[in-house]
Tab-separated table of C-alpha atoms and ligand atoms in Angstrom:
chain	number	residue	atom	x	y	z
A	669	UNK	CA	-82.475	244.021	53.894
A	670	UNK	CA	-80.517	246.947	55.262
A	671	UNK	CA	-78.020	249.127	54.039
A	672	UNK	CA	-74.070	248.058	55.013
A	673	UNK	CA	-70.804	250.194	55.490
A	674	UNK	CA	-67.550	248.803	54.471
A	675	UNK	CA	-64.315	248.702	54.838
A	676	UNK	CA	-63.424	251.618	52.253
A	677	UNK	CA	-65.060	253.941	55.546
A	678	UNK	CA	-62.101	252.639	57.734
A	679	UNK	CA	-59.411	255.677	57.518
A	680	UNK	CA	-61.639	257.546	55.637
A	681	UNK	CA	-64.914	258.199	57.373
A	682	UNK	CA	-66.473	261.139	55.516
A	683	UNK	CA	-69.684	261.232	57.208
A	684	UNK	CA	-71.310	262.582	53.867
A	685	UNK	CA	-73.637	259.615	54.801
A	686	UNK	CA	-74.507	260.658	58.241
A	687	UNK	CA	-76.225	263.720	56.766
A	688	UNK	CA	-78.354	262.225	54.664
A	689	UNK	CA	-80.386	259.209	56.426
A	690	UNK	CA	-83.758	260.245	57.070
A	691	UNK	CA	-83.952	257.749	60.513
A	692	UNK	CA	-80.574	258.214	61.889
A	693	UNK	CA	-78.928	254.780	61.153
A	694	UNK	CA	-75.333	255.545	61.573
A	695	UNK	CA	-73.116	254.863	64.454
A	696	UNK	CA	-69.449	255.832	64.887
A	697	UNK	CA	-65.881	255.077	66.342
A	698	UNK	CA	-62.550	256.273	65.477
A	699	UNK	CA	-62.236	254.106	62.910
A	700	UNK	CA	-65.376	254.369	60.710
A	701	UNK	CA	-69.000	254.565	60.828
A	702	UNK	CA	-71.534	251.650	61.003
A	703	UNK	CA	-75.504	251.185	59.925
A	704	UNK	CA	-77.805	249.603	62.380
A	705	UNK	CA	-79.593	247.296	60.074
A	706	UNK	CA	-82.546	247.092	62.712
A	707	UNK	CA	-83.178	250.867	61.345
A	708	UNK	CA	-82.012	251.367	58.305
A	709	UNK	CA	-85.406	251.770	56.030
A	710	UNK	CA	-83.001	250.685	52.697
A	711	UNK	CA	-83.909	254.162	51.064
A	712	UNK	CA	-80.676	254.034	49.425
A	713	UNK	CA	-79.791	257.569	50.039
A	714	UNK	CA	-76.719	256.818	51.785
A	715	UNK	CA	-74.584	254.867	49.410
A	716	UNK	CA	-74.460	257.614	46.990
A	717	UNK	CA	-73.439	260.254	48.776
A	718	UNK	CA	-70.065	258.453	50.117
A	719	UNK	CA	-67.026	259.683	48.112
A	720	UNK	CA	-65.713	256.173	48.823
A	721	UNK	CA	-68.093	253.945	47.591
A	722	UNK	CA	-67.833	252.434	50.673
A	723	UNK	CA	-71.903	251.472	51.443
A	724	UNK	CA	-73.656	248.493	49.741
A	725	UNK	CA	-76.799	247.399	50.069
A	726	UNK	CA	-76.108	243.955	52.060
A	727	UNK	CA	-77.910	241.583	49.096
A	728	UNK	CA	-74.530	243.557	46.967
A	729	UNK	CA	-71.807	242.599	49.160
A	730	UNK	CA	-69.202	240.628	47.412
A	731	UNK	CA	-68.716	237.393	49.181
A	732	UNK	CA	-65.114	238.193	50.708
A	733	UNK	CA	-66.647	241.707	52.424
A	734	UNK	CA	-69.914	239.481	53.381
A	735	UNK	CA	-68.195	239.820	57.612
A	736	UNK	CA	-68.963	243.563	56.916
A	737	UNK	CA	-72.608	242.467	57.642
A	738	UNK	CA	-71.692	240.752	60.726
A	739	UNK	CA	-69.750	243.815	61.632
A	740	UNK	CA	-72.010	247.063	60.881
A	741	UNK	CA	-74.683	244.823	62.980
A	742	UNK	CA	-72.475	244.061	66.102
A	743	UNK	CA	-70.702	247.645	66.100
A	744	UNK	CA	-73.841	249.479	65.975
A	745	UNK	CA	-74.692	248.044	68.981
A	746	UNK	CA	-71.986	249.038	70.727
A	747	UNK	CA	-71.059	252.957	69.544
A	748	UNK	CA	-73.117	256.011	69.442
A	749	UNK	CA	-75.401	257.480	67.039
A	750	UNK	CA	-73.961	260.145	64.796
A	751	UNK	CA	-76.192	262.411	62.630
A	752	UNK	CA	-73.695	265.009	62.083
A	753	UNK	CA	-71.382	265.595	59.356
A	754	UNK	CA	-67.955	265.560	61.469
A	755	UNK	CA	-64.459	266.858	59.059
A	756	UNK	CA	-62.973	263.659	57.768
A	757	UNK	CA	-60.108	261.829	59.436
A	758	UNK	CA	-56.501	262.781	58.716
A	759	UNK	CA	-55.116	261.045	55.538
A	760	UNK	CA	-58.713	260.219	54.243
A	761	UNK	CA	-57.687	261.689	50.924
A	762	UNK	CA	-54.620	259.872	50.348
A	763	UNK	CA	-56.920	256.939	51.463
A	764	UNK	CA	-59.568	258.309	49.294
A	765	UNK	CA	-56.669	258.233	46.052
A	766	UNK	CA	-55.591	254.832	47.364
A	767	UNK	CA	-58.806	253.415	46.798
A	768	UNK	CA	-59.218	254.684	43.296
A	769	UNK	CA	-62.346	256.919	44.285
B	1165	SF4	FE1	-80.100	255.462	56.296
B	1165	SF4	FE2	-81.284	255.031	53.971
B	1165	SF4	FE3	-78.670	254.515	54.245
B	1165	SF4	FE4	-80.476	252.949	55.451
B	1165	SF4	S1	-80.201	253.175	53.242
B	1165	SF4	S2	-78.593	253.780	56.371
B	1165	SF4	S3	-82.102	254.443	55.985
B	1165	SF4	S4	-79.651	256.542	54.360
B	1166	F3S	FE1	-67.590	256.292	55.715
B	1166	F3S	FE2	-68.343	257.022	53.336
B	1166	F3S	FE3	-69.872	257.557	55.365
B	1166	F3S	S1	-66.272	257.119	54.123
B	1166	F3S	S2	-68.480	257.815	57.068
B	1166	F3S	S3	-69.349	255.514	54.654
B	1166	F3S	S4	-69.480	258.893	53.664
């Protein structure tokens, strides 16, 4: 099991969730964040702390977000490791309203 970030992050990316993962799980691009699912110890901390509600644990994931699994593995792969809180990208509150969060 591992812990996956959705597309709510996309626009958003708040990084709240960065700052909390005790093993450094999170990997970003301009676009959003991902969890490396080969790390992620499923504390839970994470999913919390996004104002977005954008992490699920991956047994939660509805079936049309199930790619997001797919994705979080294959992008974390590919982008670096961010443990960092970073400021959030521009228009991630209107986003944030958008979204009902
Ligand atoms: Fe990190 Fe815990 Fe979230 Fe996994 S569940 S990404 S270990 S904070
Ligand atoms: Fe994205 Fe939420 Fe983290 S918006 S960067 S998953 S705090």
């Amino acid at each position: 099991m591992a812990y996956v970030v959705t597309d709510a992050c996309s626009g958003c990316r708040y990084t709240e969730c960065v700052t909390v993962c005790p093993v450094e799980c999170f990997h970003i691009d301009d676009r959003m964040t991902y969890i490396d699912p080969e790390n992620c110890i499923d504390c839970g901390g994470c999913a919390p702390a996004c104002p977005v509600g954008a992490i699920l644990a991956d047994y939660l994931v509805p079936a049309d977000k199930r790619e997001w699994i797919g994705i979080n593995r294959n992008r974390a792969g590919e982008t670096p490791v961010v443990s960092a809180r970073l400021p959030p990208l521009p228009g991630a509150e209107e986003r944030r309203r958008m979204l009902g969060a």
